[in-house]
mmCIF file of C-alpha atoms in Angstrom:
data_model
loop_
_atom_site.group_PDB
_atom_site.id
_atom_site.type_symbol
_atom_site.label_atom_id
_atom_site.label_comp_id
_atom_site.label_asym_id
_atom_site.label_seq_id
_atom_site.Cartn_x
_atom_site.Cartn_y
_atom_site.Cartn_z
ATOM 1 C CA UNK F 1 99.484 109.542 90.323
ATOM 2 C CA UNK F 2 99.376 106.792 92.894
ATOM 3 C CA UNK F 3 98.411 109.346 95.703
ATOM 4 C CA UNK F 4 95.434 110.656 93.625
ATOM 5 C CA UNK F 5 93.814 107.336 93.292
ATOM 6 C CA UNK F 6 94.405 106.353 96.793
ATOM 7 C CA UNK F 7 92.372 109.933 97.554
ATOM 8 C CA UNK F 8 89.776 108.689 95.089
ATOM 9 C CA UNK F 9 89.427 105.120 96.146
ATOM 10 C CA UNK F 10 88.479 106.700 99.965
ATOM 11 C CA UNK F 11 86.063 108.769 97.981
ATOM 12 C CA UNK F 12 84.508 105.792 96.694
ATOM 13 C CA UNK F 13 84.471 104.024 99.720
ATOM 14 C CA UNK F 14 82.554 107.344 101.305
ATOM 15 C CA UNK F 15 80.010 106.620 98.737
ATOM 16 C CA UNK F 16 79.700 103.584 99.014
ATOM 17 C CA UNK F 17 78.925 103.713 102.715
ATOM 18 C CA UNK F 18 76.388 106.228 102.339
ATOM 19 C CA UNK F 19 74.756 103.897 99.416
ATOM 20 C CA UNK F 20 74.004 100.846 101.934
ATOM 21 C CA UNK F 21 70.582 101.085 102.377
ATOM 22 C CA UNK F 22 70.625 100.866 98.213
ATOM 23 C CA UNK F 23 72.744 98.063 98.170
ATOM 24 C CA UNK F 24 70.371 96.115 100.911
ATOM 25 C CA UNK F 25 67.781 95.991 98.020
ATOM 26 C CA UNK F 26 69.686 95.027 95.295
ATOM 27 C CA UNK F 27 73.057 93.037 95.656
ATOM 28 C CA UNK F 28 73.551 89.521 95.874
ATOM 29 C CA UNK F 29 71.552 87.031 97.722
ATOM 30 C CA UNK F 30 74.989 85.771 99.681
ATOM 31 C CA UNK F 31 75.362 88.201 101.628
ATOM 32 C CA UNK F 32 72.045 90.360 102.238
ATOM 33 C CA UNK F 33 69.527 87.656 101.761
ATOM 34 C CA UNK F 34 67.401 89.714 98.525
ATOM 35 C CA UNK F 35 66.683 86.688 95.959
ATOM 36 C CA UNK F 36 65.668 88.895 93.831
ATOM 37 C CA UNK F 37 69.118 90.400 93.003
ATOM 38 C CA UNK F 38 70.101 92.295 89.996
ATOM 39 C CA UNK F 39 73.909 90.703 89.372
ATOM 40 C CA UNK F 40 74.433 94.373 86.891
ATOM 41 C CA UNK F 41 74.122 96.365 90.405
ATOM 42 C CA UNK F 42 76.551 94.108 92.705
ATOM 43 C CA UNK F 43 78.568 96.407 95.017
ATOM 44 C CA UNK F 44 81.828 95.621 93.129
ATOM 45 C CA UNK F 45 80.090 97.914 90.499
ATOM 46 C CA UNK F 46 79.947 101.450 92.379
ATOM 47 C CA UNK F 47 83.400 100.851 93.452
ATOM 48 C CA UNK F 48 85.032 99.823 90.513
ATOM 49 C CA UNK F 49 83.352 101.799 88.541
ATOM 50 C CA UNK F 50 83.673 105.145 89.838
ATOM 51 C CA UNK F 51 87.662 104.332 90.023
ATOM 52 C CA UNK F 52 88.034 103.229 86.538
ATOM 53 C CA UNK F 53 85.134 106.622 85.187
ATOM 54 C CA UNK F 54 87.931 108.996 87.157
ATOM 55 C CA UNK F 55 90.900 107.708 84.887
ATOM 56 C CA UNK F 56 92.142 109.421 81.820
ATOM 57 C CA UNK F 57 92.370 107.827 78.368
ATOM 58 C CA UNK F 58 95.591 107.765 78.788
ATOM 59 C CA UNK F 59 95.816 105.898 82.039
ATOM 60 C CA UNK F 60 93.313 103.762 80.901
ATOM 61 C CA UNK F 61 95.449 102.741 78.109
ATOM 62 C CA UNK F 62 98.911 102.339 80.533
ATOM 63 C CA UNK F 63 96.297 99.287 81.728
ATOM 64 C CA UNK F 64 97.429 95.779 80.748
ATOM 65 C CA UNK F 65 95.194 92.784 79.981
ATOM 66 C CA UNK F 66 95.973 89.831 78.333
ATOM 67 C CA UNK F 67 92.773 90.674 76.103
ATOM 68 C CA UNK F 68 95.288 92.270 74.160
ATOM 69 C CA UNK F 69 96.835 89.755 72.271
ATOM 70 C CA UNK F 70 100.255 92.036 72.297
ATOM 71 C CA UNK F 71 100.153 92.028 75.735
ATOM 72 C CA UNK F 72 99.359 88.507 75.814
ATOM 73 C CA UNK F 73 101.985 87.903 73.475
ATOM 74 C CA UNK F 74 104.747 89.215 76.030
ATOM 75 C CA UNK F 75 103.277 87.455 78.742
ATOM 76 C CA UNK F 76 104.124 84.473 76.817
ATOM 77 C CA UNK F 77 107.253 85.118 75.560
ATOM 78 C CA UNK F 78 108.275 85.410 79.252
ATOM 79 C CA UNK F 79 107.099 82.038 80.230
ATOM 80 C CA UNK F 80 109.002 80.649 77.859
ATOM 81 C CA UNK F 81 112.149 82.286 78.793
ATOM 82 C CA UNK F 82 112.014 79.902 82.112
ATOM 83 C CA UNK F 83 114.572 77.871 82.539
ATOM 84 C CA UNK F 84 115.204 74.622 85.761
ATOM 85 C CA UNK F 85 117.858 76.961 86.996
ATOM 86 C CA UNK F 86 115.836 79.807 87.328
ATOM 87 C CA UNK F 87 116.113 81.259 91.330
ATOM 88 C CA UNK F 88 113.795 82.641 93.198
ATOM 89 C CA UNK F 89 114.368 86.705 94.082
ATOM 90 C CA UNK F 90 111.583 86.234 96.891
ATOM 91 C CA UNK F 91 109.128 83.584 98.544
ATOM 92 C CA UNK F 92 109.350 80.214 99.188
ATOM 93 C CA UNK F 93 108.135 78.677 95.600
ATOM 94 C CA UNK F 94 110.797 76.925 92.904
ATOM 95 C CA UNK F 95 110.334 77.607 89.635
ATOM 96 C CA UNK F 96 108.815 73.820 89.386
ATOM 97 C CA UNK F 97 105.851 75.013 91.764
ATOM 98 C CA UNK F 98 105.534 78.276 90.063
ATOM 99 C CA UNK F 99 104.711 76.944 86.564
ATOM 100 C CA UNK F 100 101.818 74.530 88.264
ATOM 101 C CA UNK F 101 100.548 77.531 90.683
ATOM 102 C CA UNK F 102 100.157 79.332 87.597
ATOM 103 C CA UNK F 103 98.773 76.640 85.445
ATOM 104 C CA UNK F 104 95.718 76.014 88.541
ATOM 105 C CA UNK F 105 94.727 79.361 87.841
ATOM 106 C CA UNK F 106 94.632 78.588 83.939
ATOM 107 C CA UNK F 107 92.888 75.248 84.890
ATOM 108 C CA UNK F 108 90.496 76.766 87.470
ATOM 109 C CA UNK F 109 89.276 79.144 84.312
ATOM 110 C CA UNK F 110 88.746 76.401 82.170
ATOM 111 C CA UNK F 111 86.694 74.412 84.679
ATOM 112 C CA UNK F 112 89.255 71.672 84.949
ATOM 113 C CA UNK F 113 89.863 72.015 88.083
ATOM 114 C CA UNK F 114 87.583 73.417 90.409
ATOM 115 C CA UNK F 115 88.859 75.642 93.922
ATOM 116 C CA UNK F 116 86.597 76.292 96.133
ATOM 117 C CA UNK F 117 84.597 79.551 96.652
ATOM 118 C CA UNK F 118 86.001 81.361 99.623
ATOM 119 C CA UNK F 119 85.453 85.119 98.011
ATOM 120 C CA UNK F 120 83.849 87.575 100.701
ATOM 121 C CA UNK F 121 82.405 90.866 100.589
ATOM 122 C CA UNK F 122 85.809 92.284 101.368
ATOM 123 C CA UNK F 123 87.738 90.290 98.604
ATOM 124 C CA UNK F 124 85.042 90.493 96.329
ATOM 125 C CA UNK F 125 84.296 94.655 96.867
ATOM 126 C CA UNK F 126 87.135 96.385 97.897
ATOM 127 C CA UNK F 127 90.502 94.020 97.736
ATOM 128 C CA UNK F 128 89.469 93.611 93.874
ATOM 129 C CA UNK F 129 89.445 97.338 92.875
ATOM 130 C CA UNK F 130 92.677 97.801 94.596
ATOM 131 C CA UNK F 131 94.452 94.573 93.418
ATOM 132 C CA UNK F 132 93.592 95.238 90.356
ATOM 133 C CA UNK F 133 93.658 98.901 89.109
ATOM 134 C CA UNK F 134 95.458 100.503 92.221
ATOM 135 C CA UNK F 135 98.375 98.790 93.335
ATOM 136 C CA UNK F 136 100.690 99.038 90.254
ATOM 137 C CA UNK F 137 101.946 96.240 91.345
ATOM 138 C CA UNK F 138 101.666 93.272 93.923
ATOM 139 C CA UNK F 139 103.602 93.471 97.013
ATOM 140 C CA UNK F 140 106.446 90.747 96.784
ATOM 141 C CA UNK F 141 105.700 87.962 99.101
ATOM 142 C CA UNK F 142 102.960 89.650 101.254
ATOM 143 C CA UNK F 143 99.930 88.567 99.595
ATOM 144 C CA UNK F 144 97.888 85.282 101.098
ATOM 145 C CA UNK F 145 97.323 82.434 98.761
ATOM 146 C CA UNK F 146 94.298 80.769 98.885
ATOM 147 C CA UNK F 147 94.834 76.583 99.997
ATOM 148 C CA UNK F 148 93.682 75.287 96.503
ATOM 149 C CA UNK F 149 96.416 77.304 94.717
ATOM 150 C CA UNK F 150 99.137 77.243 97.665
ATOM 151 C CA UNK F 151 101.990 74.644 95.968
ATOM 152 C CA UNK F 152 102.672 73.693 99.933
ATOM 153 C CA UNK F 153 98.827 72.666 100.326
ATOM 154 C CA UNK F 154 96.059 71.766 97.634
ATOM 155 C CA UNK F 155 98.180 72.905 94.908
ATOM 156 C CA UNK F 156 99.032 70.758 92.145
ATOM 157 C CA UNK F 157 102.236 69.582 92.284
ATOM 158 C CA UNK F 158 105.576 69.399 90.165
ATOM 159 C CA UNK F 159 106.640 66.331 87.622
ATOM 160 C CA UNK F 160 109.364 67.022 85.149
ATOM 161 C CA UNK F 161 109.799 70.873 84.246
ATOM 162 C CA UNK F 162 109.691 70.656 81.008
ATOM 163 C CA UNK F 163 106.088 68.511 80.939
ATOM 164 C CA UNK F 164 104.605 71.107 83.394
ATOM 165 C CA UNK F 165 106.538 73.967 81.597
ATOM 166 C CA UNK F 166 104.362 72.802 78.140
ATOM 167 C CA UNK F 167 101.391 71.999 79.563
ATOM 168 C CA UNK F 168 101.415 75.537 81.204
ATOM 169 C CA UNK F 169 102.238 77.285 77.675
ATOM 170 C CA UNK F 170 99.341 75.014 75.966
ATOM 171 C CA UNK F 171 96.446 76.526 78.617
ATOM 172 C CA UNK F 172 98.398 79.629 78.454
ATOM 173 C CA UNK F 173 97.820 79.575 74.304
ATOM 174 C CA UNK F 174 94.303 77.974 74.498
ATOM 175 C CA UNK F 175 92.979 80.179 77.239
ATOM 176 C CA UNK F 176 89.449 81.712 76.581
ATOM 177 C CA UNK F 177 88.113 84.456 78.671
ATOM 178 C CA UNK F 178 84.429 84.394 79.582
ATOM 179 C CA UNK F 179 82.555 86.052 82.531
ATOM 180 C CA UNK F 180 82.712 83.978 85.834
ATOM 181 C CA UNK F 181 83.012 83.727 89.464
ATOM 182 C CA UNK F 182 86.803 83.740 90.728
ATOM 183 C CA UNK F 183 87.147 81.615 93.853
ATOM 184 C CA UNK F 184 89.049 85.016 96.134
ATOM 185 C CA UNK F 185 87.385 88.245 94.301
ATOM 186 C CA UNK F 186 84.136 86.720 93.404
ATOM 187 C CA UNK F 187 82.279 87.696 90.146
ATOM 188 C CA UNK F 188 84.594 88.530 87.318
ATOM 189 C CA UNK F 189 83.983 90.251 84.231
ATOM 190 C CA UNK F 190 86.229 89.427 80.575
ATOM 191 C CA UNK F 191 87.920 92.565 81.444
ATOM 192 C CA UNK F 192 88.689 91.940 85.298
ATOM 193 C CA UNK F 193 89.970 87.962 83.937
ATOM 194 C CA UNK F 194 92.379 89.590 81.583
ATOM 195 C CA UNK F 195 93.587 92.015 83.972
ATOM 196 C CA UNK F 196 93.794 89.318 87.166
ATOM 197 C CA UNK F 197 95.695 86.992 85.002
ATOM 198 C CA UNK F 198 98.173 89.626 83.748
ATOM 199 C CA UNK F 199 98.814 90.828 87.151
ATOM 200 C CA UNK F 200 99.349 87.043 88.572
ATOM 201 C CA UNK F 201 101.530 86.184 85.507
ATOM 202 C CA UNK F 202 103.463 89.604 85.619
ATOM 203 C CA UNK F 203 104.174 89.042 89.384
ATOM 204 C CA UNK F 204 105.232 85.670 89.262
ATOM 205 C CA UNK F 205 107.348 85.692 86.389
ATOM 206 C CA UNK F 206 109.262 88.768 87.796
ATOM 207 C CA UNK F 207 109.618 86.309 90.939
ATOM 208 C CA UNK F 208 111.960 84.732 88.775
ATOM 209 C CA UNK F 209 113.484 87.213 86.942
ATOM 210 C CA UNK F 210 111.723 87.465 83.373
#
């Protein structure tokens, strides 16, 4: 299945290459200079888009967002199966640093804490679509975090485990999605949010085994 929407994401890419001069009238003022840009028509559109319009229901279903409170519901039940002993199966974080690298995501959604912008028309266009809806799931340790959520740099950092452990769970509970601007892939939809924080919880939490 994985092979087929490789082959279509190339297709896309094919189209969206021969779309440019399109694209030059309409997208966003950040990168082509048009102030009179229609945010419904950003690039991210015809690329996402035409990946997610070639899926069956079916696969479209196999999808998991945490805007399904089931799925959500897991996802929580998992955080709360960490424990202080809990070992790392790859990369350099404890399971201290994990819970806050997780919660500055949370907190960076709520506009509590605010990372800096540093999407670009790469992260924003193409690494989105395949982060989220190609790769079925992220590559253990091989994917750059950005300074303001790297626990060695701007990341918030550990107290007691079990005060960062609840205070994770409460933004985890009293999360609200709304339409935004994430500070790696740019503008985000309700649907991309639920899907970007699934992924990011899913991967970390199998980092340490639940």
């Amino acid at each position: 299945m994985w092979d087929v929407r490789f082959e279509q994401f190339i297709i896309a890419l094919n189209v969206f290459q021969k779309r440019r001069n399109f694209h030059n009238k309409i997208c966003c003022e950040k990168w082509y200079g048009v102030k009179n840009a229609l945010p419904r028509y950003r690039v991210y559109g015809f690329l996402a888009e035409y990946i997610l319009q070639r899926r069956s229901p079916r696969e479209e279903a196999a999808i998991k967002r945490i805007t399904d409170p089931t799925i959500k519901q897991e996802i929580l039940e998992r955080i709360e199966q960490l424990t202080p002993a809990a070992v790392p199966l790859w990369g350099r974080m404890n399971v201290n640093q994990m819970i806050c690298h997780l919660s500055d995501q949370l907190k960076d959604m709520a506009g509590t804490r605010v990372i800096p912008d540093q999407s670009n028309f790469i992260m924003a266009y193409i690494a989105k679509p395949v982060a989220f809806y190609l790769l079925p799931r992220w590559p253990k340790g091989k994917l750059p975090t950005a300074p303001g959520y790297d626990a060695f740099a701007g990341g918030t950092k550990p107290t007691a485990f079990g005060q960062d452990k609840e205070e994770l769970l409460r933004l985890y509970r009293n999360l609200v999605l709304k339409p935004g601007r994430h500070p790696a892939f740019g503008p985000m939809t309700v649907s991309e949010y639920g899907r970007v924080v699934y992924k990011h919880f899913d991967h970390h939490l199998r980092q340490f085994g639940v």
